[in-house]
Amino acid sequence: MNEAQVKHFIVMERQKGTTIEELIFILHDNGVPEYEISNYLEISIKYVEEILSDY
């Protein structure tokens, strides 16, 4: 997914009620790097790493 697709996907998923944690897993499963996930969701990289460590 390119940047525009990722941003659109996030907006649509948030409107449907998808949690930040679920979005982290979805984006990670779709090949989005952890640092980009943290940027797109405006959360810390540490939080992304913590969530994914439970995966």
PDB file of C-alpha atoms in Angstrom:
ATOM      1  CA  MET A   1       0.000   0.000   0.000  1.00  0.00           C
ATOM      2  CA  ASN A   2       1.233   3.495  -0.740  1.00  0.00           C
ATOM      3  CA  GLU A   3       0.955   6.372   1.738  1.00  0.00           C
ATOM      4  CA  ALA A   4      -2.383   7.654   0.419  1.00  0.00           C
ATOM      5  CA  GLN A   5      -3.883   4.158   0.544  1.00  0.00           C
ATOM      6  CA  VAL A   6      -2.667   3.600   4.092  1.00  0.00           C
ATOM      7  CA  LYS A   7      -4.053   6.929   5.301  1.00  0.00           C
ATOM      8  CA  HIS A   8      -7.411   6.280   3.604  1.00  0.00           C
ATOM      9  CA  PHE A   9      -7.518   2.761   5.046  1.00  0.00           C
ATOM     10  CA  ILE A  10      -6.861   4.081   8.563  1.00  0.00           C
ATOM     11  CA  VAL A  11      -9.616   6.702   8.290  1.00  0.00           C
ATOM     12  CA  MET A  12     -12.125   4.154   7.015  1.00  0.00           C
ATOM     13  CA  GLU A  13     -11.222   1.574   9.653  1.00  0.00           C
ATOM     14  CA  ARG A  14     -11.404   4.111  12.492  1.00  0.00           C
ATOM     15  CA  GLN A  15     -14.886   5.117  11.295  1.00  0.00           C
ATOM     16  CA  LYS A  16     -15.889   1.441  11.523  1.00  0.00           C
ATOM     17  CA  GLY A  17     -14.605   1.306  15.096  1.00  0.00           C
ATOM     18  CA  THR A  18     -11.361  -0.601  14.551  1.00  0.00           C
ATOM     19  CA  THR A  19      -9.049  -0.128  17.527  1.00  0.00           C
ATOM     20  CA  ILE A  20      -5.507   1.203  17.326  1.00  0.00           C
ATOM     21  CA  GLU A  21      -4.228  -2.207  18.411  1.00  0.00           C
ATOM     22  CA  GLU A  22      -6.148  -3.941  15.617  1.00  0.00           C
ATOM     23  CA  LEU A  23      -4.840  -1.411  13.100  1.00  0.00           C
ATOM     24  CA  ILE A  24      -1.271  -2.084  14.221  1.00  0.00           C
ATOM     25  CA  PHE A  25      -1.714  -5.796  13.485  1.00  0.00           C
ATOM     26  CA  ILE A  26      -3.494  -5.212  10.163  1.00  0.00           C
ATOM     27  CA  LEU A  27      -0.899  -2.747   8.900  1.00  0.00           C
ATOM     28  CA  HIS A  28       1.975  -4.958  10.074  1.00  0.00           C
ATOM     29  CA  ASP A  29       0.436  -7.991   8.335  1.00  0.00           C
ATOM     30  CA  ASN A  30       0.243  -5.910   5.147  1.00  0.00           C
ATOM     31  CA  GLY A  31       3.943  -5.129   5.197  1.00  0.00           C
ATOM     32  CA  VAL A  32       3.889  -1.605   6.629  1.00  0.00           C
ATOM     33  CA  PRO A  33       7.120  -1.081   8.639  1.00  0.00           C
ATOM     34  CA  GLU A  34       6.769  -0.446  12.379  1.00  0.00           C
ATOM     35  CA  TYR A  35       8.185   3.090  12.211  1.00  0.00           C
ATOM     36  CA  GLU A  36       5.646   4.006   9.514  1.00  0.00           C
ATOM     37  CA  ILE A  37       2.813   2.528  11.569  1.00  0.00           C
ATOM     38  CA  SER A  38       3.826   4.752  14.474  1.00  0.00           C
ATOM     39  CA  ASN A  39       3.904   7.788  12.174  1.00  0.00           C
ATOM     40  CA  TYR A  40       0.557   7.066  10.499  1.00  0.00           C
ATOM     41  CA  LEU A  41      -1.200   6.401  13.811  1.00  0.00           C
ATOM     42  CA  GLU A  42       0.691   9.176  15.635  1.00  0.00           C
ATOM     43  CA  ILE A  43       1.770   6.856  18.426  1.00  0.00           C
ATOM     44  CA  SER A  44       5.186   5.934  19.796  1.00  0.00           C
ATOM     45  CA  ILE A  45       7.305   3.278  18.141  1.00  0.00           C
ATOM     46  CA  LYS A  46       7.702   1.714  21.598  1.00  0.00           C
ATOM     47  CA  TYR A  47       3.934   1.177  21.794  1.00  0.00           C
ATOM     48  CA  VAL A  48       3.880  -0.425  18.334  1.00  0.00           C
ATOM     49  CA  GLU A  49       6.752  -2.721  19.331  1.00  0.00           C
ATOM     50  CA  GLU A  50       5.005  -3.600  22.599  1.00  0.00           C
ATOM     51  CA  ILE A  51       1.757  -4.533  20.844  1.00  0.00           C
ATOM     52  CA  LEU A  52       3.564  -6.585  18.202  1.00  0.00           C
ATOM     53  CA  SER A  53       5.673  -8.377  20.816  1.00  0.00           C
ATOM     54  CA  ASP A  54       2.457 -10.016  22.055  1.00  0.00           C
ATOM     55  CA  TYR A  55       1.811 -11.261  18.500  1.00  0.00           C
TER      56      TYR A  55
END
